[in-house]
Every structure is written in structure tokens, then in C-alpha cells.
Coordinates of C-alpha atoms in Angstrom, one line a residue:
M1 CA 171.3 -64.8 25.4
S2 CA 168.1 -66.2 23.5
V3 CA 168.0 -69.7 22.5
E4 CA 166.5 -70.8 19.7
V5 CA 163.6 -73.5 20.0
T6 CA 162.5 -75.6 16.9
R7 CA 159.1 -76.9 16.8
I8 CA 158.4 -80.1 14.5
D9 CA 155.3 -82.0 14.3
L10 CA 154.8 -85.7 14.7
P11 CA 152.5 -87.8 13.5
C12 CA 150.7 -88.7 17.1
P13 CA 152.0 -87.8 20.7
V14 CA 155.0 -89.7 21.6
R15 CA 154.7 -92.4 24.1
A16 CA 158.4 -92.7 24.8
A17 CA 161.7 -91.8 23.3
A18 CA 165.4 -92.2 23.1
S19 CA 168.7 -91.3 21.6
D20 CA 171.8 -92.8 21.1
G21 CA 173.5 -89.0 20.4
T22 CA 172.7 -89.0 16.7
T23 CA 169.7 -90.8 16.3
V24 CA 166.5 -90.0 18.0
W25 CA 163.7 -92.9 18.1
C26 CA 160.1 -91.8 19.2
A27 CA 157.5 -94.4 20.2
V28 CA 154.3 -93.7 18.5
A29 CA 151.2 -95.6 17.7
G30 CA 151.8 -98.6 15.8
G31 CA 155.6 -98.6 15.9
V32 CA 158.9 -96.4 16.1
R33 CA 159.9 -93.4 14.3
A34 CA 163.9 -92.3 13.6
Y35 CA 165.1 -88.7 13.4
T36 CA 168.5 -87.1 13.2
A37 CA 169.3 -85.4 16.5
A38 CA 168.2 -82.2 14.8
G39 CA 164.8 -83.3 13.8
S40 CA 165.1 -84.6 10.6
P41 CA 163.0 -87.8 9.7
L42 CA 164.9 -90.9 8.9
G43 CA 161.8 -92.7 7.1
E44 CA 158.6 -94.0 8.6
G45 CA 159.6 -96.8 10.8
D46 CA 158.4 -100.5 11.2
P47 CA 155.4 -101.9 12.8
G48 CA 156.1 -103.1 16.1
P49 CA 154.8 -103.4 19.7
E50 CA 153.0 -100.3 21.7
L51 CA 156.1 -99.5 23.8
R52 CA 155.8 -97.7 27.5
S53 CA 159.9 -96.8 27.3
L54 CA 162.8 -97.0 25.2
A55 CA 166.6 -96.7 26.1
A56 CA 169.7 -96.5 23.6
V57 CA 173.3 -97.0 23.8
P58 CA 176.1 -95.5 23.9
G59 CA 174.1 -92.3 25.2
T60 CA 176.3 -89.8 27.4
V61 CA 179.1 -91.3 29.5
T62 CA 180.2 -89.6 32.6
G63 CA 183.6 -88.6 32.2
P64 CA 186.6 -87.2 34.7
A65 CA 187.0 -83.5 35.6
G66 CA 188.7 -82.3 32.2
V67 CA 186.1 -83.8 29.8
P68 CA 182.7 -84.6 31.4
G69 CA 179.8 -85.8 29.7
M70 CA 181.3 -86.5 26.5
L71 CA 179.8 -88.8 24.0
A72 CA 181.5 -92.6 24.1
E73 CA 182.2 -92.2 20.3
T74 CA 184.7 -89.3 20.9
V75 CA 186.4 -90.1 24.1
I76 CA 187.0 -93.5 25.8
M77 CA 185.8 -93.5 29.3
P78 CA 185.2 -95.9 32.0
R79 CA 181.8 -97.3 32.2
S80 CA 181.4 -97.6 35.9
F81 CA 183.6 -96.4 39.2
A82 CA 182.7 -99.6 41.0
G83 CA 185.6 -101.9 40.0
A84 CA 186.1 -104.5 37.3
S85 CA 183.7 -104.6 34.2
L86 CA 181.1 -107.3 34.6
S87 CA 180.9 -108.1 30.9
G88 CA 181.6 -106.4 27.8
P89 CA 179.9 -103.1 26.6
L90 CA 176.7 -103.5 25.0
P91 CA 177.2 -103.0 20.9
E92 CA 176.8 -99.5 20.0
G93 CA 173.3 -98.5 18.7
T94 CA 171.6 -100.9 21.1
L95 CA 168.1 -100.3 21.3
A96 CA 165.9 -101.7 23.8
G97 CA 162.1 -100.6 24.9
T98 CA 159.4 -102.1 26.9
S99 CA 155.7 -103.0 26.3
R100 CA 152.9 -103.8 29.0
D101 CA 154.7 -107.0 29.9
R102 CA 157.8 -107.5 27.8
L103 CA 161.5 -106.6 27.2
H104 CA 162.2 -105.8 23.8
W105 CA 165.4 -105.7 21.6
L106 CA 165.0 -103.4 18.4
G107 CA 166.8 -103.0 15.5
P108 CA 168.0 -99.6 14.2
S109 CA 164.5 -98.9 12.3
G110 CA 162.7 -99.8 15.8
A111 CA 161.4 -103.3 14.1
P112 CA 161.4 -105.9 17.2
D113 CA 164.4 -108.1 17.3
G114 CA 163.8 -110.4 20.0
D115 CA 162.0 -110.1 23.6
L116 CA 161.9 -111.7 27.0
P117 CA 158.9 -111.5 29.6
F118 CA 159.3 -108.4 31.8
D119 CA 157.2 -105.8 33.5
G120 CA 158.6 -102.3 34.0
R121 CA 160.8 -99.5 32.2
V122 CA 164.3 -99.1 30.5
V123 CA 166.7 -96.5 31.6
A124 CA 170.2 -95.8 29.9
G125 CA 173.2 -94.2 31.3
G126 CA 177.0 -94.6 30.9
G127 CA 176.8 -96.6 27.8
E128 CA 174.6 -99.4 29.4
I129 CA 171.1 -100.2 29.6
W130 CA 168.8 -101.4 32.7
A131 CA 165.6 -103.1 32.8
V132 CA 164.0 -101.6 36.0
G133 CA 160.9 -103.1 37.7
A134 CA 159.1 -102.4 40.6
D135 CA 161.6 -103.6 43.3
L136 CA 164.6 -105.1 40.8
A137 CA 166.6 -104.3 38.1
R138 CA 168.6 -106.1 35.7
R139 CA 171.4 -104.9 33.3
L140 CA 171.1 -105.8 29.6
T141 CA 174.1 -107.6 29.0
G142 CA 173.3 -108.5 25.2
P143 CA 170.3 -109.3 22.9
G144 CA 168.1 -111.4 24.4
R145 CA 170.5 -111.6 27.9
L146 CA 170.0 -109.9 31.3
G147 CA 172.6 -109.7 34.0
E148 CA 171.7 -110.6 37.9
P149 CA 169.2 -109.0 39.7
V150 CA 169.8 -106.2 41.8
R151 CA 167.0 -105.7 44.4
L152 CA 165.2 -102.2 44.9
P153 CA 163.2 -102.2 47.7
A154 CA 160.3 -99.6 47.5
L155 CA 162.1 -97.9 44.6
D156 CA 161.4 -94.1 43.9
A157 CA 163.8 -92.9 41.3
C158 CA 167.3 -94.4 39.7
A159 CA 169.7 -93.3 37.6
A160 CA 171.9 -95.2 35.5
E161 CA 175.8 -94.9 35.1
G162 CA 177.3 -97.8 33.3
E163 CA 177.3 -101.1 35.8
R164 CA 176.2 -98.7 38.5
L165 CA 172.6 -97.7 39.5
W166 CA 172.2 -95.0 41.8
W167 CA 168.6 -95.2 43.4
T168 CA 166.2 -94.1 46.4
S169 CA 163.6 -95.7 48.1
R170 CA 160.0 -94.3 49.2
R171 CA 160.8 -95.9 52.7
D172 CA 163.6 -93.2 53.7
T173 CA 165.8 -90.6 52.5
V174 CA 168.9 -92.5 51.8
L175 CA 170.7 -92.5 48.5
R176 CA 172.0 -95.7 47.6
G177 CA 174.3 -97.7 45.0
G178 CA 177.1 -95.4 44.9
P179 CA 180.5 -95.7 46.9
K180 CA 178.6 -95.3 50.0
E181 CA 175.0 -94.2 51.3
V182 CA 173.9 -90.7 51.5
E183 CA 171.5 -89.4 53.5
L184 CA 169.6 -86.7 51.5
G185 CA 167.5 -85.6 54.1
R186 CA 164.9 -84.7 51.3
D187 CA 161.2 -86.2 51.2
R188 CA 160.1 -84.6 48.3
R189 CA 162.6 -85.4 45.4
G190 CA 162.2 -85.1 41.6
A191 CA 164.3 -86.7 38.8
M192 CA 167.8 -87.4 39.0
V193 CA 170.7 -88.1 36.6
V194 CA 174.4 -88.6 36.6
C195 CA 176.0 -85.7 34.8
A196 CA 179.6 -83.8 34.2
G197 CA 181.2 -86.2 37.1
S198 CA 178.0 -85.8 39.4
L199 CA 174.7 -87.4 40.5
W200 CA 171.9 -84.7 40.4
I201 CA 169.0 -84.9 42.4
S202 CA 165.8 -82.3 41.7
V203 CA 164.4 -81.0 45.2
T204 CA 162.5 -78.4 46.6
G205 CA 164.6 -75.0 45.8
G206 CA 167.4 -76.6 43.7
L207 CA 169.5 -79.6 42.8
L208 CA 171.4 -81.8 45.3
R209 CA 174.8 -82.5 44.0
V210 CA 176.7 -85.7 45.0
S211 CA 180.1 -86.9 43.5
A212 CA 180.3 -89.8 41.5
W213 CA 183.8 -90.6 42.4
S214 CA 183.4 -90.3 46.1
G215 CA 179.9 -90.2 47.1
E216 CA 180.5 -87.0 48.8
P217 CA 177.4 -84.7 49.0
G218 CA 177.9 -81.1 47.4
R219 CA 176.1 -77.7 48.4
L220 CA 172.9 -77.2 47.1
V221 CA 172.5 -75.5 43.6
A222 CA 169.7 -73.1 43.1
A223 CA 167.2 -73.5 40.5
P224 CA 164.1 -72.0 39.4
E225 CA 161.8 -74.7 40.4
G226 CA 161.8 -78.1 42.0
P227 CA 161.2 -80.7 42.3
V228 CA 161.2 -81.2 38.6
P229 CA 160.2 -84.4 36.8
F230 CA 162.9 -84.4 34.3
L231 CA 166.5 -84.1 34.1
V232 CA 168.8 -85.1 31.4
C233 CA 172.4 -84.6 30.6
A234 CA 173.1 -83.2 27.2
N235 CA 176.9 -83.4 26.2
G236 CA 177.9 -82.5 29.7
V237 CA 175.0 -79.9 30.3
L238 CA 172.4 -80.6 32.6
T239 CA 169.0 -79.8 31.5
G240 CA 165.6 -79.9 33.4
G241 CA 162.3 -78.6 33.9
A242 CA 158.7 -79.2 33.8
R243 CA 156.8 -76.8 31.5
D244 CA 159.9 -74.8 30.5
L245 CA 163.5 -75.8 30.8
F246 CA 166.6 -74.9 32.8
T247 CA 170.2 -75.6 31.9
L248 CA 173.5 -75.6 33.8
A249 CA 176.8 -76.1 32.5
P250 CA 179.0 -77.4 35.7
A251 CA 182.4 -77.9 33.9
A252 CA 182.1 -74.7 32.3
G253 CA 181.0 -72.7 35.4
A254 CA 178.2 -70.9 33.3
P255 CA 175.3 -69.6 35.2
L256 CA 172.0 -71.3 35.0
R257 CA 169.7 -70.0 32.2
V258 CA 165.9 -70.6 31.8
I259 CA 164.6 -71.5 28.3
E260 CA 160.9 -70.5 28.0
L261 CA 159.2 -72.8 25.9
G262 CA 155.7 -70.6 25.8
L263 CA 153.7 -73.8 26.5
D264 CA 150.3 -74.1 28.2
V265 CA 150.7 -77.6 29.0
P266 CA 153.6 -79.6 31.2
L267 CA 156.0 -81.7 29.3
A268 CA 155.6 -85.1 29.1
L269 CA 159.1 -86.2 28.1
V270 CA 162.3 -84.9 27.7
I271 CA 165.6 -86.9 26.5
A272 CA 169.0 -85.6 25.5
A273 CA 170.3 -86.3 21.9
G274 CA 174.2 -85.4 21.7
R275 CA 174.1 -81.5 22.3
H276 CA 170.2 -81.5 21.4
V277 CA 167.6 -81.5 23.9
W278 CA 163.9 -82.9 22.7
A279 CA 161.1 -81.9 25.0
F280 CA 157.5 -83.4 24.3
P281 CA 154.5 -81.4 25.2
D282 CA 151.9 -83.4 27.0
G283 CA 149.2 -84.5 24.8
R284 CA 150.4 -82.8 21.6
P285 CA 152.0 -84.5 18.7
Q286 CA 155.1 -82.4 18.0
A287 CA 158.4 -82.1 19.6
L288 CA 160.6 -79.0 20.8
I289 CA 164.4 -79.2 20.0
V290 CA 166.8 -77.0 21.9
V291 CA 170.5 -76.8 21.3
T292 CA 172.3 -76.5 24.8

């Protein structure tokens, strides 16, 4: 089955992007611009800092076996499988980003709404946002507030799942942050994301799957390429790639499919926006939008 790919023009190449499932924010030179998930512009946006990363909530929330990857506004899901909640959830529509040395809270238009000193990036998952630096991370607990630091020695990659942060280190092949430590046995690893009740890690030859409930590893799932730099969860559909995209719907039992984008450059960024996936070609002022 062919998949329609919509191409939209942007004012300049995108530095970072994020979505809460309905709105997509793109960091460009001079500020942030907002679009609908389908690609319609929502105004010019306000001036702001030169952002290196963006993250938004509610985003997709990991669900139990019957309803994986649903949006927070359509079904009530636990934000963590790791015990009692540490605090109330972030307000719906929270948008945060990082510049060279600051962590920024942003309004719906992308205008700055407070900041703190920080050197790193923001990542979202399970309705929460984490500020991740070179060897530690802190969860955003509200406007201008951060949780206690979590040490991540020699951080390699991480994936947020509410109040839990899965992560790997450059020093070994162990996955940490879940119900128990998991020996991956893989030195070459790409992106990781939580989707449809599992943590997925891109490796050579496919995808490693670890249960988000028990921490038990599953069998390798074959993929057309890997390790890939991008994995996202689009409403329970796992999507990844480097130049083209592949999708997998674990809950539906559908086979993996490849979406050819016809690019002669690699992708610089991929994000999920509800059922849509936005892919940004490296160095080009455009986005390619796919409905999963």
C-alpha cells in the first residue's frame, strides 16, 4: 500500500521541532513557528532565542496491551510504571526548549516565558519533559522548576517514559532506568523510544525490544536498516529511519513497511505529531509529512 507524503516549505531549515499531538512547533532562525499536525501554518510566531532542542506535552503516552500509544487527551494512562507519582503532571501544552546555555519555558506561540541556566537538551515522553545534560538529567516539574538530578555517567542515549528515564552509557552495553538492568550485548546502538508498551532500540539488523512493564528483553525485530538515528512513536506506530522511513504497528500485528521519501540527503530530524510523522531533510527549508 502506497503512503502519501506531503511536502511543505518552511522559511528556513529547522533547528529543532516538537509536537503535543495536535500542534507542531518548529525552531527556525529568530524564533519558533507553529503549524497544525497536517502542516497548515498557525501564524508567524514570536521572536525568541536560538533553540537547539524542543519538547512538548502531553505527547504520546505508553498504554497497556489493549490501548498502546494513545494520546493523553483521549485516554487516561499511568505516567510511570515505577511507583507513586513524584508530583502532579505538567500542564497540558507545556513547551520547553534549550539554547546554548539556557533552559527555556515557552508560551503557545513560542514566546519565552522564563528560563534557567542549563547546558543540554530536552526530551519528552509519557506526558513529561526531561532536561538532559552530559551526565545528568532533571525532570521539569513546572514553570521554572526542576526535579532532583539523576546521574547518567557517560550518557550515550536515553528515552523518557513519564517519570522514568531509560538510558545507556558509552562505557558498557547495559540498559538502565527500567525495572531492572538489561545486558544488551550491542556496542553499536542508535535511537531509542518507548512505544506500544515496549522500549525499542535501533541496532544493526533491526530493533531490540524490552518490555516497559517487566524489563524483559524480547526477540530482535528485523528492520531494513540500523542503527538509525531516529525512532518516534506516532499514536502507537513505531517509525524510524535515516534517509527513508520504516513503520511498525506492534499492537495491530501489521508487518513492517518502508516509506520511500526520495531524498538525496539524510534526515536531520524526525518527530511524531499524533498520527503524523514530520521528517526534516538536512539543510533544506522543508518538511515531509506522513500519516502512519
